[in-house]
mmCIF file of C-alpha atoms in Angstrom:
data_model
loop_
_atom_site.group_PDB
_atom_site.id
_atom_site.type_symbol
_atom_site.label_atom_id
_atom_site.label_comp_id
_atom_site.label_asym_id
_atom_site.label_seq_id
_atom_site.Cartn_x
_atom_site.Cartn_y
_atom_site.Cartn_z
ATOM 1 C CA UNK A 283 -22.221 65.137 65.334
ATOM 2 C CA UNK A 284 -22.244 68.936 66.815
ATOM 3 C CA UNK A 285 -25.000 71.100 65.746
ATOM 4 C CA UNK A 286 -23.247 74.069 63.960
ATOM 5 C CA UNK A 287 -24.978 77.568 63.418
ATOM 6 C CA UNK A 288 -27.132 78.288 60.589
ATOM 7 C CA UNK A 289 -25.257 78.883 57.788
ATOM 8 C CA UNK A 290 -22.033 76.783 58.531
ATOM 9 C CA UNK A 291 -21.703 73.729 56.955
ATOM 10 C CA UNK A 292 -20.821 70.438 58.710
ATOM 11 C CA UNK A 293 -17.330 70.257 60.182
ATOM 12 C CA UNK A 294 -14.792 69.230 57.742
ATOM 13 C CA UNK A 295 -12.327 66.646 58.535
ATOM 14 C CA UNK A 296 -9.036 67.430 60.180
ATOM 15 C CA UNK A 297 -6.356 67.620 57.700
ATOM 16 C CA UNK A 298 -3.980 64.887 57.322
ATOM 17 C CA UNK A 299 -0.484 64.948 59.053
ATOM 18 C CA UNK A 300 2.126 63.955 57.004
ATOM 19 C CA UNK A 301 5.646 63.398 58.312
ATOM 20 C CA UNK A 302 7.681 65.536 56.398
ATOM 21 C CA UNK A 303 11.402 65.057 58.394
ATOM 22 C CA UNK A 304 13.074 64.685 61.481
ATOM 23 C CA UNK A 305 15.550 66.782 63.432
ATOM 24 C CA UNK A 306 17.786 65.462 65.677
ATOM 25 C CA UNK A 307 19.590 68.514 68.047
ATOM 26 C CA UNK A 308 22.711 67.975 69.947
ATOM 27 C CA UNK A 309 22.440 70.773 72.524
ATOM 28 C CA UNK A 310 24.610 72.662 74.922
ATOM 29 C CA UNK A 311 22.651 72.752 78.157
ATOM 30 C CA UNK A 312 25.996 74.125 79.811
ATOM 31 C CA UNK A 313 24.428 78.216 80.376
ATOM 32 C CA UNK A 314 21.827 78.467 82.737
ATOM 33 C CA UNK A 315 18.445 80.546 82.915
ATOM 34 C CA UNK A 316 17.042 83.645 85.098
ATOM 35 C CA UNK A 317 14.940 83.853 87.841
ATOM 36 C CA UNK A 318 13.404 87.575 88.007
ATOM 37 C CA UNK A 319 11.050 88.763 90.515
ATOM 38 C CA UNK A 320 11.011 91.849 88.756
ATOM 39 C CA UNK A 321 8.467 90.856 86.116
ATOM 40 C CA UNK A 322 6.731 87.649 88.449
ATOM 41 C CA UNK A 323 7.350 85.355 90.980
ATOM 42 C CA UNK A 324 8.471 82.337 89.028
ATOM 43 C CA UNK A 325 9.016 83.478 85.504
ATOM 44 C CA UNK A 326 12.333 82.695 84.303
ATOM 45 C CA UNK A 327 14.437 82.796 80.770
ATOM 46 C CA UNK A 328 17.144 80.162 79.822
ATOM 47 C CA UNK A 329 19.477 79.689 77.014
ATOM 48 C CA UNK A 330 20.592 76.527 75.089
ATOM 49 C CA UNK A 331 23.192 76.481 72.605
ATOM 50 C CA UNK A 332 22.870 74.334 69.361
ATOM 51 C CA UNK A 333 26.010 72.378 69.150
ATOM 52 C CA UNK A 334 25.356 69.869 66.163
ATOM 53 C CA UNK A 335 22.872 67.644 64.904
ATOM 54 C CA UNK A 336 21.342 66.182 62.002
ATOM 55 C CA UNK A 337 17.806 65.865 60.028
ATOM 56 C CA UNK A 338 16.069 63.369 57.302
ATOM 57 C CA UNK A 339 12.938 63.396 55.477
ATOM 58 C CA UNK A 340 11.855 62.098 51.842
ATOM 59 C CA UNK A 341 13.829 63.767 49.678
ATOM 60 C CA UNK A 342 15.205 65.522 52.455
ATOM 61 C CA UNK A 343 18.478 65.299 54.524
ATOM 62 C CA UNK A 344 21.454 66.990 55.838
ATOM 63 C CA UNK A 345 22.908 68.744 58.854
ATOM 64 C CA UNK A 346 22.299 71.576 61.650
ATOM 65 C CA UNK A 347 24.851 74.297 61.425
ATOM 66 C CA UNK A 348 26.181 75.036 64.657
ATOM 67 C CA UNK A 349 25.263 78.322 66.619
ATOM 68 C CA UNK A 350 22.022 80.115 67.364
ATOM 69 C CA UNK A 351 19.658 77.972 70.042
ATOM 70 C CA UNK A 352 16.680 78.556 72.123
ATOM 71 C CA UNK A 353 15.533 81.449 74.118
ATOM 72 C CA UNK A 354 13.286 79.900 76.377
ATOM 73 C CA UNK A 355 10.559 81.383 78.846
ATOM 74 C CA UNK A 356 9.971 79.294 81.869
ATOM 75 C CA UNK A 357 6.327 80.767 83.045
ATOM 76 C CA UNK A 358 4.551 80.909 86.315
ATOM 77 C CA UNK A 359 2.698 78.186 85.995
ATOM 78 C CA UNK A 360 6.025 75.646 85.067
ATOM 79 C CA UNK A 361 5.309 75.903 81.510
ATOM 80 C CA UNK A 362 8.162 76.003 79.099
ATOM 81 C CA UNK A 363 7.730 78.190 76.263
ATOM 82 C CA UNK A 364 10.442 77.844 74.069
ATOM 83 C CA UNK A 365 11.602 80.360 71.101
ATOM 84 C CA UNK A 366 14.234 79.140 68.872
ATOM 85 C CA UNK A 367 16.137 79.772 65.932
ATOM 86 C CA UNK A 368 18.663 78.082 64.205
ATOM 87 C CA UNK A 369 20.205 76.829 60.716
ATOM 88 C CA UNK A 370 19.684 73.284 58.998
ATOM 89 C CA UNK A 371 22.176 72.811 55.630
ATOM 90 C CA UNK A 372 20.993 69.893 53.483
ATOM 91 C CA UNK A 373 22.672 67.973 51.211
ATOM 92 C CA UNK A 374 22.417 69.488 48.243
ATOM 93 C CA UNK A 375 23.317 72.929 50.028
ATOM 94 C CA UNK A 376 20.540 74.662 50.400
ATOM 95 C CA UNK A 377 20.113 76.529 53.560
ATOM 96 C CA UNK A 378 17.086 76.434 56.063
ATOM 97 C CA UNK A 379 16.295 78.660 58.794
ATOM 98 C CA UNK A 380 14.039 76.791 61.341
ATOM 99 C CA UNK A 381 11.944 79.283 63.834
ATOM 100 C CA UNK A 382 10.719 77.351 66.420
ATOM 101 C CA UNK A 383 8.320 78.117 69.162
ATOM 102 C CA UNK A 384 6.046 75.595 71.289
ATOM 103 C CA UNK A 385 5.515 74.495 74.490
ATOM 104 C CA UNK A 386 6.842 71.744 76.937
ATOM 105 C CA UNK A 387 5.893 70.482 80.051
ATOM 106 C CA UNK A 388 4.972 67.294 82.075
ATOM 107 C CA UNK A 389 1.681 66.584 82.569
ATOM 108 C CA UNK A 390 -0.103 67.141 79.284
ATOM 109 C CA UNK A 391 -2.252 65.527 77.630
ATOM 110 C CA UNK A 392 -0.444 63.888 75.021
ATOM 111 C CA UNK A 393 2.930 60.999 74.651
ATOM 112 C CA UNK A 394 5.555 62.367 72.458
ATOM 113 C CA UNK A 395 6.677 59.065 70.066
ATOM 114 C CA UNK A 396 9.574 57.003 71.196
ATOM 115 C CA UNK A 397 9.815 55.184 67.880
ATOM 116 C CA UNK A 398 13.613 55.480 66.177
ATOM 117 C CA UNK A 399 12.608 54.914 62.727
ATOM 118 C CA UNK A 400 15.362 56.922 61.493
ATOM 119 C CA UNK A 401 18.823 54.614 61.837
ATOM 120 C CA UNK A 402 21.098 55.625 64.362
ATOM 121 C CA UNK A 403 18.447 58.070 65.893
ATOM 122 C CA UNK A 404 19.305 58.405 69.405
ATOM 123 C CA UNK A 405 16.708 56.498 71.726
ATOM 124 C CA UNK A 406 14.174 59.159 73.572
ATOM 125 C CA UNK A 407 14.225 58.836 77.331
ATOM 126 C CA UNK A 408 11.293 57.784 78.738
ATOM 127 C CA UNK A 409 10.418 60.766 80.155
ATOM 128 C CA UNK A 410 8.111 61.208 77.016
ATOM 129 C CA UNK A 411 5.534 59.653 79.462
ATOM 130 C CA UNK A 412 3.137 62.631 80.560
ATOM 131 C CA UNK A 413 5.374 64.765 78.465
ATOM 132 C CA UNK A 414 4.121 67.542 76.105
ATOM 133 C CA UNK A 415 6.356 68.713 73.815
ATOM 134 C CA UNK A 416 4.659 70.611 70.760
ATOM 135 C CA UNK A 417 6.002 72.678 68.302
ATOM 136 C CA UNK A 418 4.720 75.566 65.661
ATOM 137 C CA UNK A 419 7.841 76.070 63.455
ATOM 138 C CA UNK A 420 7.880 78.156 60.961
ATOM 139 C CA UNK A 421 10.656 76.873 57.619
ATOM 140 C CA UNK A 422 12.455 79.852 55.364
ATOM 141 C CA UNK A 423 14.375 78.131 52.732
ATOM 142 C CA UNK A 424 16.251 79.079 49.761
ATOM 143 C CA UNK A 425 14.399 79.368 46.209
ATOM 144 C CA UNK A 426 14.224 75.699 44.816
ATOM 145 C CA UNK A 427 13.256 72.097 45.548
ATOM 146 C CA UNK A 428 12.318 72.613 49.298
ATOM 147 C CA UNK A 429 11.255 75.707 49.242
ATOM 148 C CA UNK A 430 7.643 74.208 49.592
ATOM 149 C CA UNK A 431 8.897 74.161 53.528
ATOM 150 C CA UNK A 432 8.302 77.440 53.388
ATOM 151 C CA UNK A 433 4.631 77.593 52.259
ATOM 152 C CA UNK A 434 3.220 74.540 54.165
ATOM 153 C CA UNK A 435 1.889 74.567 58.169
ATOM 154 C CA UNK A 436 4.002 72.209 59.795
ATOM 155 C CA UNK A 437 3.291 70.436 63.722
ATOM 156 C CA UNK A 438 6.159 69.303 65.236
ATOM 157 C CA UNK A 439 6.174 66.470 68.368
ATOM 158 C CA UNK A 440 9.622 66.675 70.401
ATOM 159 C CA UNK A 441 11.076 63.894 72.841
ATOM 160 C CA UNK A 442 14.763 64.971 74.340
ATOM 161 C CA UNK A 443 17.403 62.806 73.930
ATOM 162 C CA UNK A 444 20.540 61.760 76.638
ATOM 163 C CA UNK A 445 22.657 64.623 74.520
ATOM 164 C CA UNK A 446 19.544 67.235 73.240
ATOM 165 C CA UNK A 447 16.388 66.396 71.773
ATOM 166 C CA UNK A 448 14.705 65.238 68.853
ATOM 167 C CA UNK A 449 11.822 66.591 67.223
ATOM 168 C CA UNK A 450 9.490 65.220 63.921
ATOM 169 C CA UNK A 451 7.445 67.258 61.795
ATOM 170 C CA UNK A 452 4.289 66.706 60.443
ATOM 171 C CA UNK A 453 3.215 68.515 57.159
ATOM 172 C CA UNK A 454 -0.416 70.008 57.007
ATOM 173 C CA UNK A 455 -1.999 69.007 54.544
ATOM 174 C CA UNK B 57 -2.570 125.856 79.038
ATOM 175 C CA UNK B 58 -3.621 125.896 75.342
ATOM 176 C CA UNK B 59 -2.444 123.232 73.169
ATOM 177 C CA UNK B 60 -0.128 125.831 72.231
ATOM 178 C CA UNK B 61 1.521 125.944 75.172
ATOM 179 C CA UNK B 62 2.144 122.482 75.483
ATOM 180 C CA UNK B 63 3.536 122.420 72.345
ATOM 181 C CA UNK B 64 6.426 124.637 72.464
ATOM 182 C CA UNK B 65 9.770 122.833 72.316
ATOM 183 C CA UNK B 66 10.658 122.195 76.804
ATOM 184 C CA UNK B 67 7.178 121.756 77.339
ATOM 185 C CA UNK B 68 8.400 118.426 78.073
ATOM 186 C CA UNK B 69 11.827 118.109 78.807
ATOM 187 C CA UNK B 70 13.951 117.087 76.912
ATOM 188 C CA UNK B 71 15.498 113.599 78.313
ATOM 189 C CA UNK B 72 19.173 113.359 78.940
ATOM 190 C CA UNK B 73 21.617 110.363 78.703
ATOM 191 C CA UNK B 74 23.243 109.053 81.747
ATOM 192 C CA UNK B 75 26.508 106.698 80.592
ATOM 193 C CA UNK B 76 25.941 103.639 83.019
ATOM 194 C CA UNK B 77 28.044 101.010 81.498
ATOM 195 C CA UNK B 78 30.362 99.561 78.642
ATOM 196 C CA UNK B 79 29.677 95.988 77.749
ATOM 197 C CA UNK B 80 32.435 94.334 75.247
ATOM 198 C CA UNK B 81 31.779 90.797 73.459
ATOM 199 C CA UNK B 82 33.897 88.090 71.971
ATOM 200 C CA UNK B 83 31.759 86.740 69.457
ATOM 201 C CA UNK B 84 31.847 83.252 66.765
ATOM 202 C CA UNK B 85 30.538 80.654 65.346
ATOM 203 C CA UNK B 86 28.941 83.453 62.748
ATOM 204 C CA UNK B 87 26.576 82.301 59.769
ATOM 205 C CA UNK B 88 24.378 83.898 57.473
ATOM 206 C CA UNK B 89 22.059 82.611 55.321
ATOM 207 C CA UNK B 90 21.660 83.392 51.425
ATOM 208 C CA UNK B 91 18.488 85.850 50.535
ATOM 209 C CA UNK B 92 15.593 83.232 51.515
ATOM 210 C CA UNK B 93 12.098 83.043 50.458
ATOM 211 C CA UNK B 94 10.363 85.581 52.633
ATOM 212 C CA UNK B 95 12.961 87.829 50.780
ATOM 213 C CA UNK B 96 15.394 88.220 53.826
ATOM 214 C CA UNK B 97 18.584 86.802 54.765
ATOM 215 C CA UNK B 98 18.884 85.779 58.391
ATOM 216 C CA UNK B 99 21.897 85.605 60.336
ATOM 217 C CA UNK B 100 23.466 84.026 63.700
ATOM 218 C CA UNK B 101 26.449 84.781 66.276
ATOM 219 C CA UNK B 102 26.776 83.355 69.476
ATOM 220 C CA UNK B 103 28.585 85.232 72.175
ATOM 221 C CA UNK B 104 31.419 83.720 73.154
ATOM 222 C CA UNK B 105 32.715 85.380 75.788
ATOM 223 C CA UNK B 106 32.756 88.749 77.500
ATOM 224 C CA UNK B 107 32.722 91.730 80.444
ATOM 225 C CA UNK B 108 31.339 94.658 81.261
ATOM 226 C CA UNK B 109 31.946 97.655 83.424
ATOM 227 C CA UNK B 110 30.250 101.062 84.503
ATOM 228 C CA UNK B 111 31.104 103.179 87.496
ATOM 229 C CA UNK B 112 28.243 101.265 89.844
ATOM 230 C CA UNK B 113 28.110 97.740 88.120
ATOM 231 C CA UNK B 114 30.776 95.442 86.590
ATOM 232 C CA UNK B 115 30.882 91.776 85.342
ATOM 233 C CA UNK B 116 31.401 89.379 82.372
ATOM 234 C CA UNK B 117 29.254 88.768 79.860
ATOM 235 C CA UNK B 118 28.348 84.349 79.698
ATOM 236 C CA UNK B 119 28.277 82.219 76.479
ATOM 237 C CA UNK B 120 24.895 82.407 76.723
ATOM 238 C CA UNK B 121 23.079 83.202 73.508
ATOM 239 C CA UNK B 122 24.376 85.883 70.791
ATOM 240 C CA UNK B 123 22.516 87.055 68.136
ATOM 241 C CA UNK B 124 19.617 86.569 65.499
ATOM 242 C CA UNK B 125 19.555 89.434 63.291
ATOM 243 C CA UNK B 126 17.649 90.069 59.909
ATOM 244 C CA UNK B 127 19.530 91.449 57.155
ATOM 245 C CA UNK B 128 17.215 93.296 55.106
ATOM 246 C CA UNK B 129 17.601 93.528 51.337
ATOM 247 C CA UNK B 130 18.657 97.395 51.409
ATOM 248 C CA UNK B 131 21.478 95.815 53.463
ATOM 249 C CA UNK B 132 20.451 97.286 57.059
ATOM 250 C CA UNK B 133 20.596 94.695 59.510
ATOM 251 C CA UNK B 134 18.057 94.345 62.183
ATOM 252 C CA UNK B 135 20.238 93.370 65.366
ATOM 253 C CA UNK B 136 18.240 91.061 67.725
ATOM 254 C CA UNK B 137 20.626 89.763 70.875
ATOM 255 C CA UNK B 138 19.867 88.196 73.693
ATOM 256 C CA UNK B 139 22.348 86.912 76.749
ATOM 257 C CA UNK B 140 22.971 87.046 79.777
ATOM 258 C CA UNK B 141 25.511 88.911 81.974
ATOM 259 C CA UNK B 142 26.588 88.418 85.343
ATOM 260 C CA UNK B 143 27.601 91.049 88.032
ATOM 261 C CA UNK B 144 30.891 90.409 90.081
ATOM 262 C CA UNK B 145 28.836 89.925 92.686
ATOM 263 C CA UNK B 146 26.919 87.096 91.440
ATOM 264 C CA UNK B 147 23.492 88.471 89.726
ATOM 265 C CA UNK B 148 22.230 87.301 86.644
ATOM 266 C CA UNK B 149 20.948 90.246 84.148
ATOM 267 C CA UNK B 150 19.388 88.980 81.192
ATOM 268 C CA UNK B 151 19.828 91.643 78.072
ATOM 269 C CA UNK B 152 17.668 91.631 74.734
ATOM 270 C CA UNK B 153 18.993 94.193 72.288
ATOM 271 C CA UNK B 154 17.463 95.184 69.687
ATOM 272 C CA UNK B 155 19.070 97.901 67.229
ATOM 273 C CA UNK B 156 20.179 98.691 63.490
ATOM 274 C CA UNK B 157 23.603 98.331 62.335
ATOM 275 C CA UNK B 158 24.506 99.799 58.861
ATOM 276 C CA UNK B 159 28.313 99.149 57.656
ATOM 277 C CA UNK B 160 29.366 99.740 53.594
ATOM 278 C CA UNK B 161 30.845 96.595 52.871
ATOM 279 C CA UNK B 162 34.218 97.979 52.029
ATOM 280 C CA UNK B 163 34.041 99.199 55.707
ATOM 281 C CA UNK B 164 33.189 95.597 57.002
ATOM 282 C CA UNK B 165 36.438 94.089 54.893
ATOM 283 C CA UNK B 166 38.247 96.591 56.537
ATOM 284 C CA UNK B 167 37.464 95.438 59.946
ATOM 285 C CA UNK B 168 37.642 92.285 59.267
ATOM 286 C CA UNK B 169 40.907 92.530 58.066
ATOM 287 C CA UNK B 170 42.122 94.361 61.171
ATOM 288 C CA UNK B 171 42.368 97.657 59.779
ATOM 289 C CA UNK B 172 41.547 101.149 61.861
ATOM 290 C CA UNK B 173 38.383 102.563 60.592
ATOM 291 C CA UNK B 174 36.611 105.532 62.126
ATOM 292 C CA UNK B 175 33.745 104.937 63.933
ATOM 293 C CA UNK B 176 31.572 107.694 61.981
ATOM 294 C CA UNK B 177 31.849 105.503 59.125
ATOM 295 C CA UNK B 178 29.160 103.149 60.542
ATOM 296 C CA UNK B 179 25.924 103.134 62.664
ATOM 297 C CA UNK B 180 25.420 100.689 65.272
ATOM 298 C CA UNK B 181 22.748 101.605 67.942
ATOM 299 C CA UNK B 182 20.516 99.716 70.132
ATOM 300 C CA UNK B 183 17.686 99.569 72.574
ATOM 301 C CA UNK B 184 18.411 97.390 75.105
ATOM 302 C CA UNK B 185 15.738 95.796 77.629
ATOM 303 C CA UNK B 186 17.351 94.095 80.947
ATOM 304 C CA UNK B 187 15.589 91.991 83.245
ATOM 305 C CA UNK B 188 17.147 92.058 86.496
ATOM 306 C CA UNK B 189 16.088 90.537 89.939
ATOM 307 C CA UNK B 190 14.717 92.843 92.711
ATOM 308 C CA UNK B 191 18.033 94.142 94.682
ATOM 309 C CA UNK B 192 20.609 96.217 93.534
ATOM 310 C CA UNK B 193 20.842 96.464 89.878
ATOM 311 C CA UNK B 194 16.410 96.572 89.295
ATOM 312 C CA UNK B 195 17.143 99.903 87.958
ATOM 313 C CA UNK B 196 18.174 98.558 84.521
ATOM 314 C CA UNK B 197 14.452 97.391 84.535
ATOM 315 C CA UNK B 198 12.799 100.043 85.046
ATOM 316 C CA UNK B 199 14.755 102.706 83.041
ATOM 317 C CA UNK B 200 14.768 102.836 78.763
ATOM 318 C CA UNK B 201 18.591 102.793 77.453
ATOM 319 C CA UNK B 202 20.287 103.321 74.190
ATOM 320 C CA UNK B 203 23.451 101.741 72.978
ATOM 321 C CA UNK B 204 25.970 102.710 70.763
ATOM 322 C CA UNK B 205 28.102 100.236 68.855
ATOM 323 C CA UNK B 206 31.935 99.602 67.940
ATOM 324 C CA UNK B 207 32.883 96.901 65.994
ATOM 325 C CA UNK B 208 36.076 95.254 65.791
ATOM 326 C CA UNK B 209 37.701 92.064 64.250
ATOM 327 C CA UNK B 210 36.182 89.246 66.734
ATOM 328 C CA UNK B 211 33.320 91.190 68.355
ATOM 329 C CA UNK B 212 31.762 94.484 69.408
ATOM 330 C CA UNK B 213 32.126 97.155 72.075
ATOM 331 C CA UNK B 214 28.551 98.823 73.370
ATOM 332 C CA UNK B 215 28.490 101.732 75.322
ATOM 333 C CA UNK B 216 24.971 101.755 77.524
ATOM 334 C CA UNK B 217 23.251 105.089 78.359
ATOM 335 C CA UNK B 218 20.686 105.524 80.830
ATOM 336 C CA UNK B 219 17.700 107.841 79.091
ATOM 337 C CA UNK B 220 16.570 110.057 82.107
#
C-alpha cells in the first residue's frame, strides 16, 4: 500500500461500476471533417449525423431521436476528441438529452467489450483491439423515474459498429 | 495622456461593420426537449441544406451539423451552430455560431404558418467563429463578425459583417 501524507487517511476503494444501459447509434458518416493549418498542423473537426438507434437498461429502454450528432476534434497528436449531443426518448416518453464528450483512438491502453448481451445488438468490429474509446457523458432528463440519470457520474466504454457505434454506461456508484 | 484623455468617446475608434457575406439554410429534423432537470430545455436542428454568397466568396452550405441551442426559461434561446460550408472553389470553412434569438410566440406561429412578419419584431444575432485553411479565405479567421438573423418557414437567412 502507498504511503499517503499525514493527515490523509488510507485510500478508499474505487467505487463500483454499475452498468446502467446501453446505446446503440446508427450514424451518418456521409459529411466529412476539416483540415486547418490556421490553428495547427494536423488539427481537424468532423461532423457525424445521428440517424437512428436504440438503448436498454434495467428499467430502462427506448429510442434515439434522430438529428443532432457529434462535433468532433481530431488533434495533433491523432487523438479523437469527440463532443456530442443528441436526444434518447424512452418508452414511457420521457425525454433524455445525452452530452457526450470522450476520447478515441488506437493504441490505448484499454479493450473496449465485444460482448452483445443485449439481443439483436449489432456485433462490434474487432477493431476494439488496441482501441480506446471512453466516454464522460453527462444525462438531463425530465422530472420523474429516471431522472436519477441526471444526478449520478456515469463512464461510458464505446466499440463502433458496421453502421455507427455502440456505447455502455457504467453508473458510479 | 491622462486617463482622461483616453477616456473620451474616439479615443479608440469606434469599429465599423464591413458586410462580407449572406449565408441562407434549409433546416429539419427539429426537436426540442420539455423543461429538463437542470431547469432548461434543449433543442436540435440539423442543417439540411444551403449557400452562401458575398461579393469575394460564394458557396453552399453541407448537411453537416445544425444546431444545439438552449432555451432558457425566460424563453431566450441560446443559439449554438456548428457546420461547415464550402467555397465554389472547393475550401472547407468550418462555422460555430453562437448568438441569441428572441421571437414572441405569436410571432413564431406566424412564421411558421407562412405569414409576412417584419423583421423588427424579432432579434436574431450571432457571433460567428470560422476556421478556415491558410489561402484565400484565412481572413474569416482572423477577423471578429456579427450576424444578423431572418427567419422563415424552413430555415434562416444570416447576413455576416466583418467588425473592422
Amino acid at each position: 500500500m502507498t504511503d499517503m501524507p499525514a493527515g490523509i487517511d488510507p485510500v478508499p476503494p474505487p467505487p463500483e461500476l454499475v452498468h446502467a444501459l446501453t446505446v446503440v447509434l446508427e450514424l451518418d458518416h456521409a459529411t466529412g471533417s476539416l483540415r486547418t493549418p490556421v490553428m495547427s498542423s494536423r488539427l481537424a473537426y468532423g461532423h457525424i449525423g445521428v440517424k437512428g438507434g436504440w438503448f436498454r437498461g434495467k428499467d430502462l429502454s427506448g429510442v434515439l431521436i434522430a438529428g443532432g450528432g457529434d462535433w468532433p476534434t481530431i488533434r495533433d497528436d491523432g487523438v479523437v476528441s469527440f463532443d456530442a449531443s443528441y436526444f434518447l426518448r424512452a418508452q414511457d416518453g420521457t425525454i433524455i438529452r445525452l452530452h457526450n464528450r470522450g476520447l478515441r483512438f488506437t493504441g490505448g491502453p484499454g479493450d473496449a467489450p465485444d460482448e452483445s448481451w443485449v439481443p439483436g445488438a449489432p456485433r462490434a468490429f474487432a477493431e476494439t483491439d488496441g482501441v480506446y474509446f471512453r466516454t464522460t457523458p453527462q444525462f438531463d432528463v425530465e422530472p420523474g423515474p429516471h431522472a436519477w440519470l441526471s444526478r449520478t457520474v456515469f463512464v461510458g466504454v464505446g466499440a463502433r459498429t458496421p453502421t455507427g457505434n455502440r456505447i455502455d454506461y457504467y453508473a458510479v456508484t | 495622456m491622462t486617463l482622461e484623455d483616453d477616456t473620451r468617446p474616439g479615443a479608440i475608434p469606434v469599429p465599423s461593420l464591413e458586410y462580407v457575406m449572406s449565408v441562407r439554410l434549409e433546416l429539419g429534423n427539429a426537436f426540442t426537449s420539455p423543461t429538463l432537470s437542470s431547469g432548461v430545455q434543449y433543442g436540435q436542428v440539423d442543417v439540411l441544406s444551403g449557400d452562401f454568397s458575398g461579393p469575394d466568396i460564394r458557396g453552399i452550405a453541407l448537411p453537416s451539423g445544425g444546431d444545439t441551442p438552449v432555451v432558457r426559461a425566460d424563453g431566450v434561446v441560446l443559439l449554438d451552430a456548428r457546420y461547415f460550408l464550402q467555397t465554389d472553389d472547393g475550401v472547407l470553412i468550418r462555422i460555430a455560431n453562437r448568438g441569441v434569438f428572441r421571437m414572441p410566440s405569436d410571432v413564431r406561429r406566424r412564421i411558421d404558418a407562412g405569414e409576412p412578419v417584419d423583421p423588427g419584431e424579432y432579434y436574431i444575432r450571432t457571433s460567428p467563429t470560422f476556421e478556415v485553411p491558410l489561402g484565400r479565405y484565412d481572413w474569416l479567421s482572423r477577423h471578429t463578425f456579427v450576424g444578423i438573423g431572418r427567419r422563415h418557414q424552413t430555415g434562416n437567412l444570416i447576413h455576416y459583417y466583418r467588425v473592422d
